[in-house]
Amino acid sequence: MTSLASLTKPWEAFSYGFLDASAKRELRRKMLKAVAVPGCQMPYASREVPIARGWGTGGLQVTLTLLKPTSVVKVIDQGADDSVNAASIRKFLSRVSGAGKTWDTGEATILQSRHRVPEEVLREDQILVLQVPNPEPLRPVEPNMSVARQMHADADYGRLWLTLYEQMVRSGRIMQGAAYPSLVNGRHVMTPSPIPRWDVPKLHMARHLTFLSAGREKRLYAVPPYTRVEPLVFSDVPYKVEEHHDLTCHRSGLTGYFMNEIPQNDGSSSFEVSDSHFGIKAIRRSEGEALAPIDTWYKNGELQP
Amino acid sequence: MGALPPSSHALITAPLRGADEIRDNTAFEAILWALSRPGEIRHLPEPGPRTILLALVDRECRVHADDAVIGELAAWTGATLTPLAGADHVFLSLEPGADIARLNTLKVGSALYPDDGATVVVEARLGRAEGDGQRLSLSGPGIETTREIAVAGLPAGFFALRDRLCRYPLGFDLFIVDGSDVIGLPRSTLIEVL
């Protein structure tokens, strides 16, 4: 005989990894489609999670779907591991899954990040999850999202080049500092989330899988390993990253990485390396600790092929 | 700074993973890796397409299954069973001599919504020895240069049909299951039949 007990599951405080099974299945389906069509924005339902929309809920849902007890998560907020947002998300992820926590890029299996890609080269078994505030590269030129969808369908991206051209005419150079529109797999233009120009080439033909997920906008997209990610440029105006190659971090002494500018009282600036744990490791090494050598995307401020 | 101090909420223990969650997560991890690196063999928690279905399909899905057992399982998850033309998840049993003309009706999505293209799971034999099965050369996202694989037991003309239907970004995404081994062939992969 069917009893209520046979139809229901035993009581649980909450599901493993916070999301319920049906939410996870929907995310899994959409994540697979996102991998199959790199750079194409896939709509998804975007469940409620216990942080406010716009604070990383998109990335959080992707990470929660991937989590298992042996995962090790690193959460980056603008390069730092110790900001309130990063620390809260990392603590939450660990509490709902029993996954390990780390600040070290090399130890992590899942890296959820806001606005930076780590300086250390990611391995093929690592997954980068970028939180995206605005997934639509066409929004500045086409506010109607139905029309923008049609433009993606037609690969009609001329107006993006026009914006870049206008920046050249007005300012003499391309002013787009972050979220630089990039052509993925030669077909879809994506916004790589507001990572600096410095970080965009790290996604090109990378060894790792990248998910980009916008919780408030309910869309996710992906860059699989070994996928072409080409920033939009003109044939006579090459892509330029930030000129940080000769800046030195005042705390760790590192030179040639992406720096945060810290204004000083006397009007000058000092700089510190943006990838905070990368800087910490440099300090520890200078104090004599034996650390494994680190492979970085940039060496002496130049991107390594 | 590698190891962090224990959380102040250490008394609240993380929920335990049930058997379903372990199976679904393991299966998804395998097919996600397989799809992001086309042609690389990954391992499902159980032989057969069953775990793929359980990890992906629920009442929001429209499923077509050639195999009655898989169809029953899909219906048990709450999915709607439909003819091939309307299905977003398709579980095929293809004999080597089967007529594949019906596959022309597979959903391939639209230019506006490429995600409407079907996810297709088919059982076949992944050739491991020399001369075992049809050799294929793969290139595209997920593959650094090219990768060669061999697949046996699919009807002649299957990959020509795929080539015709997969007009990127339209197309269907394919998983080939051999026992508990699985490979993924997303629509973005160019397949050259050698």
Short mmCIF file of C-alpha atoms in Angstrom, two decimals:
data_model
loop_
_atom_site.label_atom_id
_atom_site.label_comp_id
_atom_site.label_asym_id
_atom_site.label_seq_id
_atom_site.Cartn_x
_atom_site.Cartn_y
_atom_site.Cartn_z
CA MET A 1 0.00 0.00 0.00
CA THR A 2 1.19 3.51 -0.78
CA SER A 3 1.86 5.43 2.35
CA LEU A 4 2.95 9.00 2.76
CA ALA A 5 6.31 7.77 3.99
CA SER A 6 6.97 5.82 0.80
CA LEU A 7 6.20 8.87 -1.35
CA THR A 8 8.41 11.33 0.48
CA LYS A 9 12.08 11.53 1.30
CA PRO A 10 13.45 11.57 4.84
CA TRP A 11 13.50 15.06 6.32
CA GLU A 12 16.57 17.14 5.55
CA ALA A 13 17.46 20.61 6.78
CA PHE A 14 18.39 21.52 3.23
CA SER A 15 19.62 19.82 0.07
CA TYR A 16 23.26 18.99 -0.48
CA GLY A 17 24.82 22.02 -2.12
CA PHE A 18 21.78 24.14 -1.18
CA LEU A 19 20.05 23.88 -4.58
CA ASP A 20 17.34 21.27 -4.91
CA ALA A 21 17.68 18.43 -7.39
CA SER A 22 15.41 20.01 -9.99
CA ALA A 23 17.32 23.30 -9.94
CA LYS A 24 20.57 21.41 -10.39
CA ARG A 25 19.20 19.40 -13.31
CA GLU A 26 18.11 22.58 -15.07
CA LEU A 27 21.53 24.14 -14.54
CA ARG A 28 23.24 20.97 -15.77
CA ARG A 29 21.21 21.01 -18.98
CA LYS A 30 21.99 24.65 -19.61
CA MET A 31 25.67 24.29 -18.72
CA LEU A 32 26.01 21.50 -21.30
CA LYS A 33 24.32 23.65 -23.96
CA ALA A 34 26.58 26.57 -23.00
CA VAL A 35 29.65 24.37 -23.55
CA ALA A 36 28.26 23.12 -26.87
CA VAL A 37 27.80 26.65 -28.22
CA PRO A 38 30.71 28.62 -26.74
CA GLY A 39 29.96 32.26 -25.96
CA CYS A 40 26.23 31.97 -26.67
CA GLN A 41 24.04 33.16 -23.80
CA MET A 42 21.73 30.43 -22.55
CA PRO A 43 18.67 31.50 -20.56
CA TYR A 44 18.08 29.73 -17.24
CA ALA A 45 15.70 30.07 -14.34
CA SER A 46 18.13 31.48 -11.73
CA ARG A 47 16.84 30.32 -8.37
CA GLU A 48 16.84 32.31 -5.15
CA VAL A 49 20.04 31.87 -3.18
CA PRO A 50 20.78 33.48 0.17
CA ILE A 51 22.63 36.46 -1.27
CA ALA A 52 21.11 39.33 -3.21
CA ARG A 53 20.91 39.23 -6.99
CA GLY A 54 23.85 41.11 -8.44
CA TRP A 55 26.28 39.92 -5.75
CA GLY A 56 27.38 36.74 -7.45
CA THR A 57 24.23 34.62 -7.51
CA GLY A 58 24.89 33.46 -11.08
CA GLY A 59 28.36 32.22 -10.29
CA LEU A 60 27.11 30.78 -7.02
CA GLN A 61 24.48 28.62 -8.72
CA VAL A 62 26.99 27.21 -11.21
CA THR A 63 29.47 26.48 -8.41
CA LEU A 64 26.78 24.85 -6.24
CA THR A 65 25.88 22.54 -9.13
CA LEU A 66 29.50 21.46 -9.56
CA LEU A 67 30.35 21.04 -5.87
CA LYS A 68 31.19 17.75 -4.17
CA PRO A 69 32.88 17.11 -0.83
CA THR A 70 36.32 16.70 -2.44
CA SER A 71 36.09 20.04 -4.27
CA VAL A 72 38.30 22.86 -3.08
CA VAL A 73 36.92 26.33 -3.68
CA LYS A 74 38.67 29.63 -4.06
CA VAL A 75 36.55 32.77 -4.30
CA ILE A 76 38.05 35.91 -5.76
CA ASP A 77 36.62 39.40 -5.45
CA GLN A 78 38.50 41.79 -7.71
CA GLY A 79 41.68 39.77 -7.16
CA ALA A 80 41.31 39.48 -3.38
CA ASP A 81 40.30 36.47 -1.28
CA ASP A 82 39.62 38.38 1.91
CA SER A 83 36.90 40.85 0.96
CA VAL A 84 33.54 40.46 2.70
CA ASN A 85 31.79 39.23 -0.47
CA ALA A 86 34.47 36.65 -1.28
CA ALA A 87 34.78 35.43 2.31
CA SER A 88 31.00 35.07 2.71
CA ILE A 89 30.56 33.18 -0.54
CA ARG A 90 33.48 30.87 0.26
CA LYS A 91 32.14 30.17 3.73
CA PHE A 92 28.65 29.52 2.37
CA LEU A 93 29.92 27.14 -0.33
CA SER A 94 31.87 25.17 2.23
CA ARG A 95 29.02 25.04 4.74
CA VAL A 96 26.46 23.66 2.31
CA SER A 97 28.77 21.08 0.74
CA GLY A 98 31.64 20.24 3.06
CA ALA A 99 34.04 21.30 0.30
CA GLY A 100 37.48 22.55 1.17
CA LYS A 101 38.39 26.23 1.14
CA THR A 102 41.59 27.79 -0.07
CA TRP A 103 43.18 31.06 -1.07
CA ASP A 104 45.73 29.27 -3.22
CA THR A 105 44.98 29.16 -6.95
CA GLY A 106 47.02 25.98 -7.36
CA GLU A 107 45.06 24.07 -4.69
CA ALA A 108 41.58 25.01 -5.93
CA THR A 109 39.41 22.85 -8.16
CA ILE A 110 36.65 25.43 -8.61
CA LEU A 111 37.49 29.13 -8.72
CA GLN A 112 34.57 31.50 -8.49
CA SER A 113 35.65 34.99 -9.40
CA ARG A 114 34.39 38.51 -9.63
CA HIS A 115 36.25 40.62 -12.19
CA ARG A 116 39.65 38.88 -12.29
CA VAL A 117 41.31 35.81 -13.72
CA PRO A 118 44.19 34.66 -11.48
CA GLU A 119 47.75 35.37 -12.58
CA GLU A 120 48.70 31.69 -12.23
CA VAL A 121 48.03 29.49 -15.24
CA LEU A 122 44.97 27.32 -14.62
CA ARG A 123 45.17 23.57 -15.14
CA GLU A 124 42.78 21.45 -17.16
CA ASP A 125 41.14 20.00 -14.04
CA GLN A 126 40.22 23.46 -12.73
CA ILE A 127 36.97 25.25 -13.54
CA LEU A 128 36.77 29.03 -13.50
CA VAL A 129 33.33 30.47 -12.72
CA LEU A 130 33.03 34.16 -13.47
CA GLN A 131 30.23 36.26 -11.98
CA VAL A 132 28.69 38.44 -14.65
CA PRO A 133 26.67 41.61 -13.94
CA ASN A 134 25.67 42.28 -17.55
CA PRO A 135 25.98 39.37 -19.98
CA GLU A 136 24.80 41.25 -23.07
CA PRO A 137 27.65 42.85 -25.06
CA LEU A 138 25.09 44.52 -27.32
CA ARG A 139 23.22 46.31 -24.52
CA PRO A 140 25.07 49.65 -24.95
CA VAL A 141 24.13 49.69 -28.63
CA GLU A 142 20.76 47.90 -28.51
CA PRO A 143 18.70 48.14 -25.31
CA ASN A 144 15.90 45.92 -26.66
CA MET A 145 16.95 42.39 -25.75
CA SER A 146 14.73 40.74 -28.37
CA VAL A 147 16.42 42.78 -31.08
CA ALA A 148 19.81 42.01 -29.52
CA ARG A 149 18.99 38.29 -29.67
CA GLN A 150 18.21 38.64 -33.37
CA MET A 151 21.52 40.45 -33.83
CA HIS A 152 23.33 37.54 -32.18
CA ALA A 153 21.43 35.15 -34.46
CA ASP A 154 22.58 37.12 -37.50
CA ALA A 155 26.12 37.63 -36.12
CA ASP A 156 25.36 41.33 -36.67
CA TYR A 157 28.12 42.89 -34.57
CA GLY A 158 29.01 45.94 -36.69
CA ARG A 159 27.76 48.38 -34.08
CA LEU A 160 30.28 47.07 -31.54
CA TRP A 161 33.12 48.00 -33.87
CA LEU A 162 31.41 51.36 -34.33
CA THR A 163 31.55 51.98 -30.55
CA LEU A 164 35.24 51.12 -30.53
CA TYR A 165 35.78 53.40 -33.55
CA GLU A 166 33.96 56.25 -31.81
CA GLN A 167 36.24 55.82 -28.79
CA MET A 168 39.24 56.07 -31.11
CA VAL A 169 37.88 59.24 -32.72
CA ARG A 170 36.97 60.91 -29.43
CA SER A 171 39.94 59.88 -27.32
CA GLY A 172 42.62 58.73 -29.71
CA ARG A 173 42.57 55.23 -28.27
CA ILE A 174 40.15 52.47 -27.33
CA MET A 175 38.79 53.40 -23.92
CA GLN A 176 36.96 50.12 -23.16
CA GLY A 177 38.77 49.11 -19.97
CA ALA A 178 36.81 46.10 -18.75
CA ALA A 179 34.26 43.68 -20.21
CA TYR A 180 35.99 43.99 -23.57
CA PRO A 181 33.74 42.42 -26.23
CA SER A 182 35.34 39.27 -27.59
CA LEU A 183 34.48 36.90 -30.39
CA VAL A 184 34.25 33.31 -29.17
CA ASN A 185 34.88 30.40 -31.54
CA GLY A 186 34.56 32.82 -34.45
CA ARG A 187 30.80 33.11 -34.01
CA HIS A 188 29.33 34.70 -30.87
CA VAL A 189 30.49 37.94 -29.28
CA MET A 190 30.47 37.71 -25.50
CA THR A 191 31.31 40.07 -22.73
CA PRO A 192 33.98 38.32 -20.67
CA SER A 193 32.45 39.87 -17.49
CA PRO A 194 34.20 43.02 -16.23
CA ILE A 195 37.68 41.51 -16.18
CA PRO A 196 40.37 43.98 -17.25
CA ARG A 197 41.78 43.84 -20.78
CA TRP A 198 44.82 42.22 -19.14
CA ASP A 199 42.79 39.06 -18.41
CA VAL A 200 40.96 38.51 -21.70
CA PRO A 201 43.88 36.81 -23.52
CA LYS A 202 44.07 34.30 -20.65
CA LEU A 203 40.78 32.80 -21.86
CA HIS A 204 42.05 32.28 -25.41
CA MET A 205 42.99 28.63 -26.04
CA ALA A 206 43.18 28.05 -22.29
CA ARG A 207 43.54 24.64 -20.69
CA HIS A 208 40.64 25.16 -18.28
CA LEU A 209 36.88 25.40 -18.70
CA THR A 210 35.28 28.77 -17.94
CA PHE A 211 31.64 29.38 -17.05
CA LEU A 212 30.21 32.89 -17.00
CA SER A 213 26.91 33.23 -15.24
CA ALA A 214 24.63 36.20 -14.59
CA GLY A 215 22.09 35.45 -11.86
CA ARG A 216 20.13 38.68 -12.06
CA GLU A 217 19.98 38.53 -15.86
CA LYS A 218 19.31 34.77 -15.82
CA ARG A 219 21.81 33.82 -18.49
CA LEU A 220 24.92 31.70 -18.56
CA TYR A 221 27.57 31.01 -21.16
CA ALA A 222 30.86 29.19 -21.32
CA VAL A 223 34.30 29.14 -22.86
CA PRO A 224 35.45 25.52 -23.17
CA PRO A 225 39.17 24.66 -23.12
CA TYR A 226 41.12 25.35 -26.32
CA THR A 227 38.54 27.77 -27.68
CA ARG A 228 39.38 30.91 -29.61
CA VAL A 229 38.56 34.11 -27.70
CA GLU A 230 39.46 37.09 -29.86
CA PRO A 231 38.93 40.64 -28.60
CA LEU A 232 37.32 42.82 -31.28
CA VAL A 233 40.03 44.94 -32.90
CA PHE A 234 40.76 46.75 -36.13
CA SER A 235 43.37 45.29 -38.43
CA ASP A 236 45.52 48.42 -38.00
CA VAL A 237 44.88 48.89 -34.27
CA PRO A 238 46.15 45.89 -32.31
CA TYR A 239 44.68 44.82 -28.96
CA LYS A 240 46.47 46.42 -26.05
CA VAL A 241 46.48 45.32 -22.44
CA GLU A 242 46.97 47.74 -19.56
CA GLU A 243 50.52 49.08 -19.35
CA HIS A 244 51.40 47.50 -16.03
CA HIS A 245 54.57 45.78 -17.22
CA ASP A 246 56.89 48.21 -15.41
CA LEU A 247 54.86 48.69 -12.22
CA THR A 248 56.17 47.18 -8.99
CA CYS A 249 54.06 46.07 -6.05
CA HIS A 250 55.06 48.04 -2.96
CA ARG A 251 54.31 45.11 -0.66
CA SER A 252 55.56 42.02 -2.48
CA GLY A 253 58.09 43.54 -4.88
CA LEU A 254 56.50 41.75 -7.85
CA THR A 255 56.87 43.47 -11.21
CA GLY A 256 54.95 42.86 -14.40
CA TYR A 257 51.54 41.80 -13.16
CA PHE A 258 48.16 43.50 -13.00
CA MET A 259 48.27 46.15 -10.25
CA ASN A 260 45.79 48.07 -8.13
CA GLU A 261 46.58 51.76 -7.97
CA ILE A 262 46.51 53.21 -4.47
CA PRO A 263 46.38 57.03 -4.41
CA GLN A 264 48.69 58.63 -1.84
CA ASN A 265 48.22 61.83 0.15
CA ASP A 266 50.90 63.65 -1.81
CA GLY A 267 49.07 63.06 -5.10
CA SER A 268 51.31 60.24 -6.26
CA SER A 269 50.29 56.59 -6.50
CA SER A 270 51.65 53.39 -5.17
CA PHE A 271 50.75 50.01 -6.57
CA GLU A 272 50.00 46.60 -5.19
CA VAL A 273 49.48 43.38 -7.07
CA SER A 274 45.77 42.77 -7.69
CA ASP A 275 45.88 38.97 -7.32
CA SER A 276 46.33 39.17 -3.55
CA HIS A 277 47.32 35.60 -2.77
CA PHE A 278 49.83 35.63 -5.61
CA GLY A 279 51.39 38.58 -3.79
CA ILE A 280 51.26 36.73 -0.45
CA LYS A 281 53.13 33.81 -1.98
CA ALA A 282 55.79 36.15 -3.31
CA ILE A 283 56.23 37.63 0.16
CA ARG A 284 56.50 34.19 1.74
CA ARG A 285 59.08 33.15 -0.84
CA SER A 286 61.12 36.28 -0.15
CA GLU A 287 61.02 35.35 3.55
CA GLY A 288 62.76 32.11 2.66
CA GLU A 289 59.85 29.69 2.48
CA ALA A 290 60.31 27.01 -0.15
CA LEU A 291 57.32 27.20 -2.48
CA ALA A 292 56.83 25.34 -5.71
CA PRO A 293 57.56 27.50 -8.73
CA ILE A 294 54.48 29.14 -10.19
CA ASP A 295 53.63 29.23 -13.86
CA THR A 296 52.04 32.56 -14.80
CA TRP A 297 50.27 33.72 -17.96
CA TYR A 298 52.37 36.88 -18.04
CA LYS A 299 56.12 36.98 -17.53
CA ASN A 300 57.83 40.36 -17.16
CA GLY A 301 54.59 41.99 -18.23
CA GLU A 302 54.43 40.07 -21.52
CA LEU A 303 51.84 37.43 -22.28
CA GLN A 304 53.50 34.08 -22.82
CA PRO A 305 52.34 32.26 -25.95
CA MET B 1 47.90 31.10 3.93
CA GLY B 2 46.87 27.87 2.22
CA ALA B 3 44.90 26.39 5.12
CA LEU B 4 42.30 28.70 6.58
CA PRO B 5 41.23 28.78 10.22
CA PRO B 6 38.15 26.64 10.88
CA SER B 7 34.86 28.38 10.38
CA SER B 8 33.17 29.88 13.41
CA HIS B 9 30.16 27.89 12.29
CA ALA B 10 32.02 24.62 12.49
CA LEU B 11 29.22 23.21 14.64
CA ILE B 12 26.85 23.37 11.70
CA THR B 13 27.81 20.36 9.65
CA ALA B 14 27.39 20.23 5.92
CA PRO B 15 24.52 18.11 4.64
CA LEU B 16 25.46 14.60 3.59
CA ARG B 17 25.25 13.57 -0.01
CA GLY B 18 22.56 11.03 -0.75
CA ALA B 19 23.15 8.19 -3.21
CA ASP B 20 21.14 10.06 -5.87
CA GLU B 21 23.19 13.22 -5.49
CA ILE B 22 26.47 11.28 -5.72
CA ARG B 23 25.32 9.43 -8.85
CA ASP B 24 23.96 12.55 -10.59
CA ASN B 25 26.98 14.68 -9.71
CA THR B 26 29.42 12.00 -10.88
CA ALA B 27 27.53 11.44 -14.12
CA PHE B 28 27.32 15.17 -14.79
CA GLU B 29 30.99 15.65 -14.08
CA ALA B 30 31.79 12.91 -16.59
CA ILE B 31 29.59 14.25 -19.38
CA LEU B 32 30.59 17.88 -18.74
CA TRP B 33 34.26 16.95 -19.11
CA ALA B 34 33.44 14.76 -22.12
CA LEU B 35 31.55 17.57 -23.84
CA SER B 36 34.19 20.22 -23.10
CA ARG B 37 36.94 17.95 -24.44
CA PRO B 38 35.31 16.11 -27.34
CA GLY B 39 36.57 12.59 -27.88
CA GLU B 40 38.11 12.14 -24.44
CA ILE B 41 36.72 9.08 -22.70
CA ARG B 42 35.19 9.63 -19.25
CA HIS B 43 33.46 7.16 -16.96
CA LEU B 44 29.82 7.12 -15.88
CA PRO B 45 28.92 5.74 -12.44
CA GLU B 46 26.97 2.89 -14.06
CA PRO B 47 27.07 1.23 -17.49
CA GLY B 48 24.53 2.53 -19.98
CA PRO B 49 22.74 5.82 -20.56
CA ARG B 50 20.64 5.54 -17.37
CA THR B 51 22.76 7.84 -15.22
CA ILE B 52 22.87 10.54 -17.92
CA LEU B 53 19.09 10.53 -17.99
CA LEU B 54 18.79 10.75 -14.21
CA ALA B 55 21.29 13.62 -14.01
CA LEU B 56 19.56 15.73 -16.67
CA VAL B 57 15.94 14.83 -17.15
CA ASP B 58 12.90 15.80 -15.10
CA ARG B 59 9.36 17.00 -15.62
CA GLU B 60 10.53 20.04 -17.61
CA CYS B 61 11.88 17.79 -20.38
CA ARG B 62 10.45 16.12 -23.46
CA VAL B 63 12.10 12.77 -24.01
CA HIS B 64 12.21 10.25 -26.82
CA ALA B 65 13.67 6.83 -26.09
CA ASP B 66 13.93 3.89 -28.47
CA ASP B 67 14.46 1.56 -25.54
CA ALA B 68 11.30 0.86 -23.54
CA VAL B 69 13.17 0.58 -20.22
CA ILE B 70 14.79 3.98 -20.69
CA GLY B 71 11.40 5.37 -21.75
CA GLU B 72 9.79 4.07 -18.56
CA LEU B 73 12.56 5.62 -16.49
CA ALA B 74 12.07 8.94 -18.27
CA ALA B 75 8.34 8.80 -17.61
CA TRP B 76 9.08 8.03 -13.96
CA THR B 77 11.10 11.27 -13.69
CA GLY B 78 8.00 13.12 -14.84
CA ALA B 79 9.27 13.89 -18.33
CA THR B 80 6.84 13.92 -21.25
CA LEU B 81 7.43 11.14 -23.77
CA THR B 82 7.21 12.50 -27.30
CA PRO B 83 8.03 11.45 -30.86
CA LEU B 84 11.57 12.14 -31.99
CA ALA B 85 10.71 15.45 -33.69
CA GLY B 86 9.60 17.13 -30.45
CA ALA B 87 12.13 15.71 -28.02
CA ASP B 88 14.87 17.74 -26.34
CA HIS B 89 16.51 14.62 -24.91
CA VAL B 90 16.80 11.67 -27.26
CA PHE B 91 17.99 8.19 -26.27
CA LEU B 92 18.66 6.17 -29.42
CA SER B 93 19.25 2.49 -29.96
CA LEU B 94 20.72 2.21 -33.42
CA GLU B 95 21.47 -1.16 -35.01
CA PRO B 96 24.35 -0.97 -37.51
CA GLY B 97 21.91 -1.65 -40.35
CA ALA B 98 19.15 0.66 -39.13
CA ASP B 99 17.47 3.25 -41.31
CA ILE B 100 18.45 6.65 -39.96
CA ALA B 101 16.18 8.80 -42.14
CA ARG B 102 13.98 9.45 -39.08
CA LEU B 103 16.86 11.29 -37.44
CA ASN B 104 16.37 14.12 -39.95
CA THR B 105 13.59 15.35 -37.67
CA LEU B 106 15.90 15.78 -34.64
CA LYS B 107 15.52 19.17 -33.01
CA VAL B 108 18.45 21.41 -33.91
CA GLY B 109 17.28 24.64 -32.28
CA SER B 110 17.02 27.95 -34.07
CA ALA B 111 19.41 30.80 -34.73
CA LEU B 112 17.57 32.72 -31.99
CA TYR B 113 17.62 29.84 -29.50
CA PRO B 114 20.46 27.41 -30.29
CA ASP B 115 19.85 25.82 -26.86
CA ASP B 116 16.67 24.23 -28.25
CA GLY B 117 18.86 21.71 -30.09
CA ALA B 118 18.46 18.18 -28.74
CA THR B 119 20.83 16.28 -26.47
CA VAL B 120 21.25 12.87 -28.08
CA VAL B 121 22.56 9.80 -26.29
CA VAL B 122 23.43 6.74 -28.35
CA GLU B 123 25.04 3.45 -27.43
CA ALA B 124 27.89 2.31 -29.64
CA ARG B 125 31.33 0.78 -29.32
CA LEU B 126 34.33 3.05 -28.86
CA GLY B 127 37.12 1.47 -30.86
CA ARG B 128 40.29 1.01 -28.92
CA ALA B 129 42.28 -1.45 -30.99
CA GLU B 130 43.77 -0.69 -34.38
CA GLY B 131 41.20 -1.10 -37.17
CA ASP B 132 38.25 -1.37 -34.79
CA GLY B 133 35.43 0.85 -36.04
CA GLN B 134 35.16 3.98 -38.14
CA ARG B 135 38.06 6.34 -37.56
CA LEU B 136 37.10 9.97 -37.03
CA SER B 137 39.26 13.07 -36.82
CA LEU B 138 37.86 15.75 -34.50
CA SER B 139 38.68 19.43 -34.32
CA GLY B 140 37.07 22.48 -32.78
CA PRO B 141 36.59 23.92 -29.29
CA GLY B 142 37.98 21.66 -26.57
CA ILE B 143 40.62 20.14 -28.85
CA GLU B 144 44.02 21.78 -29.08
CA THR B 145 44.77 20.61 -32.62
CA THR B 146 42.99 17.46 -33.73
CA ARG B 147 42.03 14.24 -31.98
CA GLU B 148 41.41 10.85 -33.58
CA ILE B 149 38.83 8.44 -32.25
CA ALA B 150 37.14 5.32 -33.59
CA VAL B 151 33.45 4.44 -33.21
CA ALA B 152 31.91 1.12 -34.19
CA GLY B 153 28.32 -0.04 -34.37
CA LEU B 154 26.65 3.09 -35.73
CA PRO B 155 24.71 2.95 -39.01
CA ALA B 156 26.50 4.00 -42.16
CA GLY B 157 25.89 7.63 -42.93
CA PHE B 158 25.29 8.64 -39.30
CA PHE B 159 28.08 11.20 -39.27
CA ALA B 160 27.13 12.50 -42.72
CA LEU B 161 23.65 13.09 -41.33
CA ARG B 162 25.09 14.85 -38.29
CA ASP B 163 27.21 16.99 -40.56
CA ARG B 164 24.10 17.96 -42.52
CA LEU B 165 22.03 18.79 -39.42
CA CYS B 166 24.72 20.59 -37.42
CA ARG B 167 24.87 23.98 -39.09
CA TYR B 168 26.65 25.76 -36.25
CA PRO B 169 25.31 27.24 -33.99
CA LEU B 170 22.35 25.02 -34.84
CA GLY B 171 22.63 21.31 -34.23
CA PHE B 172 22.39 18.57 -31.65
CA ASP B 173 24.88 17.48 -29.03
CA LEU B 174 25.84 13.85 -28.98
CA PHE B 175 26.98 11.51 -26.25
CA ILE B 176 28.24 8.07 -27.27
CA VAL B 177 28.01 5.55 -24.44
CA ASP B 178 29.95 2.29 -24.44
CA GLY B 179 29.36 0.42 -21.20
CA SER B 180 30.31 2.98 -18.56
CA ASP B 181 32.58 4.89 -20.96
CA VAL B 182 31.23 8.03 -22.54
CA ILE B 183 32.47 10.56 -25.06
CA GLY B 184 30.82 13.84 -26.01
CA LEU B 185 30.57 15.36 -29.47
CA PRO B 186 29.07 18.85 -29.22
CA ARG B 187 27.72 20.54 -32.32
CA SER B 188 30.80 22.78 -32.36
CA THR B 189 33.06 19.82 -33.19
CA LEU B 190 34.06 19.29 -36.79
CA ILE B 191 34.11 15.58 -37.56
CA GLU B 192 36.11 14.31 -40.48
CA VAL B 193 35.36 10.70 -41.40
CA LEU B 194 38.69 9.09 -42.27
#
